[in-house]
Coordinates of C-alpha atoms in Angstrom, one line a residue:
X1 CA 14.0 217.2 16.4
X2 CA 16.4 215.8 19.0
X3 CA 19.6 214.3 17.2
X4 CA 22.0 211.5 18.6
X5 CA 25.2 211.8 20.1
X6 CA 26.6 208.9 17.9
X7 CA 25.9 208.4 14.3
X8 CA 26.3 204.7 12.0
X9 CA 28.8 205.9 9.2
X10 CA 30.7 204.7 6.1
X11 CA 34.4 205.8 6.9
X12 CA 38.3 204.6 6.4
X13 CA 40.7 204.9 8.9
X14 CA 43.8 205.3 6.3
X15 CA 43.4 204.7 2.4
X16 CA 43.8 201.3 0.7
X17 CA 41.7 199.1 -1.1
X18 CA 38.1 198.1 -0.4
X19 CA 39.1 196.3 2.6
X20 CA 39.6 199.9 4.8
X21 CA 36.0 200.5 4.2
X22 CA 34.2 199.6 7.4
X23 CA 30.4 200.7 9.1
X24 CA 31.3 202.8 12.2
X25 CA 30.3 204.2 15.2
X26 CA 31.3 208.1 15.1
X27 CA 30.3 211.3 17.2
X28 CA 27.9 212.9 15.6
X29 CA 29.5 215.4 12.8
X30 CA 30.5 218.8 14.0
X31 CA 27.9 221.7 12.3
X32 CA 29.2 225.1 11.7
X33 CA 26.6 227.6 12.3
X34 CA 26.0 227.8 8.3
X35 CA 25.6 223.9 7.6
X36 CA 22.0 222.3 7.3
X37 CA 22.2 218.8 9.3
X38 CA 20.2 216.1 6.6
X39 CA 18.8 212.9 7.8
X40 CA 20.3 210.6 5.3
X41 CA 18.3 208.1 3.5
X42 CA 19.7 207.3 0.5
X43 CA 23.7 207.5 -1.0
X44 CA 24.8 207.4 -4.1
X45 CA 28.3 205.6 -5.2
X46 CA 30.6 207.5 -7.2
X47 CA 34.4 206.8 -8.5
X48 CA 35.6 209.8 -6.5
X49 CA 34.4 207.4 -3.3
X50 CA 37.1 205.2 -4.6
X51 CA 40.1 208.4 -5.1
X52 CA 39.7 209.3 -1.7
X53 CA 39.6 206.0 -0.4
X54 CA 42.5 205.2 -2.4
X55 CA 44.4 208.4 -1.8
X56 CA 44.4 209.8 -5.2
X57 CA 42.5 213.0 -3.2
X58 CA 43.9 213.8 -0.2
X59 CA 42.1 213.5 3.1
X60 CA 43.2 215.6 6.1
X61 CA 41.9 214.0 9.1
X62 CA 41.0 210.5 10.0
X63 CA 38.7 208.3 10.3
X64 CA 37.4 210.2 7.2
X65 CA 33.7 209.5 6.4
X66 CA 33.1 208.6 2.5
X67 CA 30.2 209.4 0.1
X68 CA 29.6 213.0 -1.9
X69 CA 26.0 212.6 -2.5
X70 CA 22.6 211.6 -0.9
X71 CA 19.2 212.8 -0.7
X72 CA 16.9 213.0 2.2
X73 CA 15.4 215.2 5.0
X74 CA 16.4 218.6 6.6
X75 CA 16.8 217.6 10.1
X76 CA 18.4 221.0 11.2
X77 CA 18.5 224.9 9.6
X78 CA 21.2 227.0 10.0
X79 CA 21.7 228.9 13.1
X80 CA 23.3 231.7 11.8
X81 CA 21.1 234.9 11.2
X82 CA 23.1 236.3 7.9
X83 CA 22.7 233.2 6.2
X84 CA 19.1 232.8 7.2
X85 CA 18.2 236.5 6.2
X86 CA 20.5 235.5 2.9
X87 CA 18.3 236.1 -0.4
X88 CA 19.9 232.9 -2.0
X89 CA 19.2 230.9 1.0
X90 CA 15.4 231.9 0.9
X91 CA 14.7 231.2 -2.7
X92 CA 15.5 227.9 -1.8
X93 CA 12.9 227.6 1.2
X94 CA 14.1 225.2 3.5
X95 CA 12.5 224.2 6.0
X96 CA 12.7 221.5 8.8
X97 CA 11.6 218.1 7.3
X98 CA 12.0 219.3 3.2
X99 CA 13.3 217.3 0.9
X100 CA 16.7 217.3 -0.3
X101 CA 20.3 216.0 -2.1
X102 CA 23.1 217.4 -0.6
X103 CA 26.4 216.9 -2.5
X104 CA 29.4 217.3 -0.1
X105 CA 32.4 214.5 1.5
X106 CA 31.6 212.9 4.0
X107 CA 27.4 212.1 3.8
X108 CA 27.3 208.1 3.4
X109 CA 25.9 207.9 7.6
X110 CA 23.1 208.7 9.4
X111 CA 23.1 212.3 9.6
X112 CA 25.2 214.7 8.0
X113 CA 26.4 218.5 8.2
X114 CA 26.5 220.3 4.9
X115 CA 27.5 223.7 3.6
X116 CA 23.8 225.0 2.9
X117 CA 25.2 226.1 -0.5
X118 CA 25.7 222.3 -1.3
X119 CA 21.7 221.1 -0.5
X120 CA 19.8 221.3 -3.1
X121 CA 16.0 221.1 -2.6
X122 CA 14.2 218.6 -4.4
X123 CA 10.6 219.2 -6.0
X124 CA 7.8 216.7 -5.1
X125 CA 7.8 215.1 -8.8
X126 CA 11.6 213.5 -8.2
X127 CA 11.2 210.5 -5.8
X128 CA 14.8 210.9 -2.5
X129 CA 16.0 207.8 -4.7
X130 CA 16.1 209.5 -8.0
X131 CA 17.7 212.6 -6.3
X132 CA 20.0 210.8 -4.6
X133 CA 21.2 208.6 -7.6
X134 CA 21.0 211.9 -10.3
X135 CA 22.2 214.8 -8.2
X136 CA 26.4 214.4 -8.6
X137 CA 26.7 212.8 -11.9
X138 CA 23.7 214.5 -13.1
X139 CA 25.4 218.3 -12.0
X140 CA 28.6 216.7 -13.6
X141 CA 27.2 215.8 -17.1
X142 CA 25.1 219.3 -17.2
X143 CA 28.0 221.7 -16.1
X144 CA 30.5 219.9 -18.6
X145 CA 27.9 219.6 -21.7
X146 CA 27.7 223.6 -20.9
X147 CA 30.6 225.1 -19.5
X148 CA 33.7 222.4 -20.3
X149 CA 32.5 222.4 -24.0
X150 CA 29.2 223.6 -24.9
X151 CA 27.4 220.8 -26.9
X152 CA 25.4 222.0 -29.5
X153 CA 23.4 220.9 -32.8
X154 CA 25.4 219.0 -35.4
X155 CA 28.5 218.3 -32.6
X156 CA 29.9 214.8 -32.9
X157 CA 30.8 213.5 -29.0
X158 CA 32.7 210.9 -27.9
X159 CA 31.7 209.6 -24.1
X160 CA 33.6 206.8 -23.0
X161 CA 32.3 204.5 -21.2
X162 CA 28.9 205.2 -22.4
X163 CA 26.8 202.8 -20.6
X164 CA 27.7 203.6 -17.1
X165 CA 26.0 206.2 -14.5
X166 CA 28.1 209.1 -15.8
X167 CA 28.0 208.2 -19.0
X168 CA 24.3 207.5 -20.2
X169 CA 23.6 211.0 -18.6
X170 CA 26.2 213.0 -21.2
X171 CA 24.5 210.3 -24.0
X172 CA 20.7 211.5 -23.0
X173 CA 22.1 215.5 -22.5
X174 CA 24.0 215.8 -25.8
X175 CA 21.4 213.7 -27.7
X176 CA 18.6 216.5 -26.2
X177 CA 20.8 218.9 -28.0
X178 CA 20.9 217.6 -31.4
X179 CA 24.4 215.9 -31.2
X180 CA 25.7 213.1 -32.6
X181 CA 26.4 210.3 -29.4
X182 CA 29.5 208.1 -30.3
X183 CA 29.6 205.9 -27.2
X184 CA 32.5 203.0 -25.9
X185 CA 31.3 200.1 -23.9
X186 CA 32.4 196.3 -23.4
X187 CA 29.2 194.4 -24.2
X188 CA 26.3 194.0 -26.9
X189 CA 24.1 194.3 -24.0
X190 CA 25.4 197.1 -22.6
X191 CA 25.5 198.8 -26.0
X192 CA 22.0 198.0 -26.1
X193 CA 20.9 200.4 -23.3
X194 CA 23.6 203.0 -24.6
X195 CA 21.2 203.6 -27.5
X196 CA 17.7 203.3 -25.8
X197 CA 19.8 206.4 -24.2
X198 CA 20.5 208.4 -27.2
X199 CA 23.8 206.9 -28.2
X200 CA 24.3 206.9 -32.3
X201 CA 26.9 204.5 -32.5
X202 CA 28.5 202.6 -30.0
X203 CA 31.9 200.8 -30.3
X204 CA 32.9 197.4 -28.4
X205 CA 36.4 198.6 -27.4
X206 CA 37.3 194.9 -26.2
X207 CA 36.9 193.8 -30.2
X208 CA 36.6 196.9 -31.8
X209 CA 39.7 200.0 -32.7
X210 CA 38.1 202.9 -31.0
X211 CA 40.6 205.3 -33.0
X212 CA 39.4 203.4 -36.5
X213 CA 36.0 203.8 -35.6
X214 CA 35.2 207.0 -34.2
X215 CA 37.2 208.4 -37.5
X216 CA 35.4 206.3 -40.0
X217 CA 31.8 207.5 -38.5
X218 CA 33.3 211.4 -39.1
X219 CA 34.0 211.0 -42.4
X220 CA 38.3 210.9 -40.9
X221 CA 37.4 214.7 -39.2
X222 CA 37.1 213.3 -35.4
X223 CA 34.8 214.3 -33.2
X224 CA 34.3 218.2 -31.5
X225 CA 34.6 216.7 -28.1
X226 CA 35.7 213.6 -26.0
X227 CA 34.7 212.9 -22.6
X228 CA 36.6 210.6 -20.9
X229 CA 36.1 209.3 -17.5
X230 CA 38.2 206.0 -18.1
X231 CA 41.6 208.0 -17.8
X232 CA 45.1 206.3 -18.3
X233 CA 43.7 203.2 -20.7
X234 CA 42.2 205.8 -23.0
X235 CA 43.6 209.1 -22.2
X236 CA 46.5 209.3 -25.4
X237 CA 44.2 207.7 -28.2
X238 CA 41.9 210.7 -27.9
X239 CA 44.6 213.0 -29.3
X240 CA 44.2 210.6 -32.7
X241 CA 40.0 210.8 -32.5
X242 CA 39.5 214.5 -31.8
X243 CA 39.5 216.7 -34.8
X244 CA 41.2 220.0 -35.2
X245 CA 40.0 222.8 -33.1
X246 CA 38.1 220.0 -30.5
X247 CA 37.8 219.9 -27.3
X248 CA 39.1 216.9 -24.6
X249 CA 37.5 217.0 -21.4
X250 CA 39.2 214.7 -19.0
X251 CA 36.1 213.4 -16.8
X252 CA 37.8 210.9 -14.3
X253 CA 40.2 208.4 -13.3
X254 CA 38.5 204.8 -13.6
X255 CA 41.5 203.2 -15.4
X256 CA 44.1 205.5 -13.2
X257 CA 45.7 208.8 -13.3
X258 CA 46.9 210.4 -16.5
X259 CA 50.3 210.5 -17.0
X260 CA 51.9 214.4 -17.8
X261 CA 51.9 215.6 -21.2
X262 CA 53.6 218.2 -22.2
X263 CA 51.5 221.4 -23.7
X264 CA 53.2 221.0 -27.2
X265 CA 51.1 218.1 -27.4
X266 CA 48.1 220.0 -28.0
X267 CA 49.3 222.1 -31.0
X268 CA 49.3 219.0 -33.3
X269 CA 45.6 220.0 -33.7
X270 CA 44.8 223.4 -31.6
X271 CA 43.3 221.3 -29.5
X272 CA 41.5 222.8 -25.4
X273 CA 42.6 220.0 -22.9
X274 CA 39.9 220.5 -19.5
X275 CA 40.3 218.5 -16.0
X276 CA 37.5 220.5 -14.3
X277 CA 35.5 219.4 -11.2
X278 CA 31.7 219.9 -11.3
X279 CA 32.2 221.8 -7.7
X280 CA 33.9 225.1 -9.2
X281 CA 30.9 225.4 -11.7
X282 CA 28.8 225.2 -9.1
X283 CA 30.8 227.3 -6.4
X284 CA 28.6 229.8 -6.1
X285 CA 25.1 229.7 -4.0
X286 CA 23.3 231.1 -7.0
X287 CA 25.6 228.9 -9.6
X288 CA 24.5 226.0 -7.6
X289 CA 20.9 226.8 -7.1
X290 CA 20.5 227.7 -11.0
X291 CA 22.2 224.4 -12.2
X292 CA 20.3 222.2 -9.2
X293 CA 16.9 223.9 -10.6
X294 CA 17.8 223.0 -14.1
X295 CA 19.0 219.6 -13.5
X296 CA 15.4 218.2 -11.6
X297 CA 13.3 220.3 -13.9
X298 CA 15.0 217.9 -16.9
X299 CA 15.1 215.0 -14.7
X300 CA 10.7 215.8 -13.7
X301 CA 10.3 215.9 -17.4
X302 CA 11.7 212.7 -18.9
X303 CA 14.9 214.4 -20.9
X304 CA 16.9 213.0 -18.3
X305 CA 16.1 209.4 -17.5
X306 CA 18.3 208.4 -13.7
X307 CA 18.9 204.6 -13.8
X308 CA 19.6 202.7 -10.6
X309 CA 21.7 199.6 -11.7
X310 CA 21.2 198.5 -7.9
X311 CA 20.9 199.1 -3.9
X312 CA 23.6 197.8 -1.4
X313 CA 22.9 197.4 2.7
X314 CA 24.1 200.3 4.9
X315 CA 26.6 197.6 6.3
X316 CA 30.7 197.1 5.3
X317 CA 30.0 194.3 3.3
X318 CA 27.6 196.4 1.3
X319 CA 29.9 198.7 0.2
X320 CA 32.8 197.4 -0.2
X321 CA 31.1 195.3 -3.0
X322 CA 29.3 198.2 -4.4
X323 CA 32.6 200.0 -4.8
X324 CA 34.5 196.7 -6.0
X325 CA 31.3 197.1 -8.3
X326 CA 31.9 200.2 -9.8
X327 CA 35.6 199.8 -10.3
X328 CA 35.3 197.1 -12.6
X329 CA 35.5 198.9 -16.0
X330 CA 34.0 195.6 -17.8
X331 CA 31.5 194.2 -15.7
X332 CA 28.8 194.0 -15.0
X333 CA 27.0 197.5 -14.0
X334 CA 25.1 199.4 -15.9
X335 CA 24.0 203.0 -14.3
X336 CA 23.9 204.2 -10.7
X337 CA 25.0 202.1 -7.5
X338 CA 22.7 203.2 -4.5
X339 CA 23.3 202.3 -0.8
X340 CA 20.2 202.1 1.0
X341 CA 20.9 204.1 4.7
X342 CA 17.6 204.6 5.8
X343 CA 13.8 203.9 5.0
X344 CA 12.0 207.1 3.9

């Protein structure tokens, strides 16, 4: 397959607010003799689009393309002969036009280079749209439900945010594992689709006391775990919910950073305080293919159900809005935010 010298590409030539988001024309990436080259068709919107654009990551180089996940076709192998004779890169038997997410900055355009480590095949049952809208929050909800605390029968969880992307995948995961779901939202309707999701109980933060709430459905214990991806707005308030010996795994930053606590803070209750990144639990080629395996085999089966909210143009007006979108922690979305790049 011959590829272009120029590629169409979601990218920011210094970090701001939606309005440095802007459709590009950039040279075609550079690819390292270990990256795959994927021809993109679909990307998925996630808030850590919005931390680099903001600068809340830091980016070294600009113009910086956005996006850490899509799905779509191998357009290019490796070149190099080590990784091609790798055992972990042949269990994964890629080949020239198979199917694939890729989860890596920088793949909201055309064409991108990725690691090989970060592509992850996708079986024939999962449709590029599904794979693309499930692969980085999907990874994220599994790894954390395992390794961040491992969810298991009889748990009570706390997801904030419960009727997002992020959040209707920890509902469906800890629900599949016997838990009890305690979910936050802003809306009957949203609320609604948290428990057609597994979600026990779900509490209206705008009219409801989360802290009240979550204690008077554990019997004044708190829960074994919280995961929080709303951040500042909710991040102190957990100390009061989570019971002695929990678990609070600090998911994201919707609301904005956390402030510093100090580590005395946590010997109120003996409570584990996590901030970990779905990438160093899948840093490993065999970490990555073991948890990629597992996450499509419960998405081909039904335990994990992927819901695209909706699908943006591959243009600058397209995703601004579907980033302005996601940001808004009571609006209007409910699950994944897809930008159509290509047709399939």
């Amino acid at each position: 397959m011959s590829l272009p010298e120029k590629i169409q590409a979601i990218a920011i030539d210094k970090t701001g607010n939606v309005d440095v988001l802007e459709k590009k024309t950039l040279d075609f990436p550079p690819s390292p003799p270990g990256n795959i080259v994927v021809k993109v068709n679909w990307g998925g919107v996630n808030f850590i689009d919005t931390y680099y654009r903001k600068g809340l990551y830091p980016i070294q180089n600009f113009p910086q393309i956005l996006g850490m996940e899509a799905s779509g076709t191998i357009a290019r192998l490796p070149t190099d002969e080590n990784i091609l004779n790798d055992e972990e890169f042949k269990k994964r038997r890629f080949k020239v036009g198979s199917r694939v997410a890729v989860c890596a900055i920088g793949v909201h355009a055309e064409y991108a280079s990725v690691p090989w480590s970060k592509v992850y095949a996708v079986p024939d049952s999962v449709s590029l749209l599904t794979a693309g809208a499930g692969l980085l929050q999907g990874l994220t909800a599994l790894t954390f439900v395992t390794e961040a605390y491992n969810v298991r029968a009889g748990d009570y969880v706390l997801v904030h945010t419960v009727a997002g992307g992020l959040g209707l995948l920890f509902a469906q995961l800890c629900k599949a594992r016997g838990a009890v779901v305690i979910g936050t939202t802003s809306t009957p309707e949203k609320a609604e689709i948290a428990r057609a999701h597994g979600a026990d109980h779900v509490i209206l933060y705008p009219v409801e006391n989360t802290v009240e709430r979550v204690l008077e459905i554990t019997g004044g214990e708190g829960v074994h775990v919280v995961y929080d991806g709303v951040g500042k707005d909710t991040f102190m308030d957990n100390f009061k919910l989570t019971r002695r010996k929990g678990t609070l795994v600090s998911v994201g930053n919707a609301s904005g950073p956390v402030e510093p606590i100090a580590p005395l803070k946590l010997v109120e209750k003996n409570l584990a305080l996590l901030r970990p990144t779905m990438a160093n639990y899948t840093y490993t080629p065999e970490e990555a293919r073991r948890y990629g395996t597992e996450l499509f085999d419960l998405i081909a089966r039904g335990v994990l159900k992927i819901n695209v909210y909706k699908e943006y143009p591959f243009t600058t007006e397209g995703v601004r809005e579907a980033q302005a979108d996601l940001s808004t922690r009571s609006g209007k979305t409910v699950g994944k935010l897809m930008i159509k790049i290509a047709d399939e």
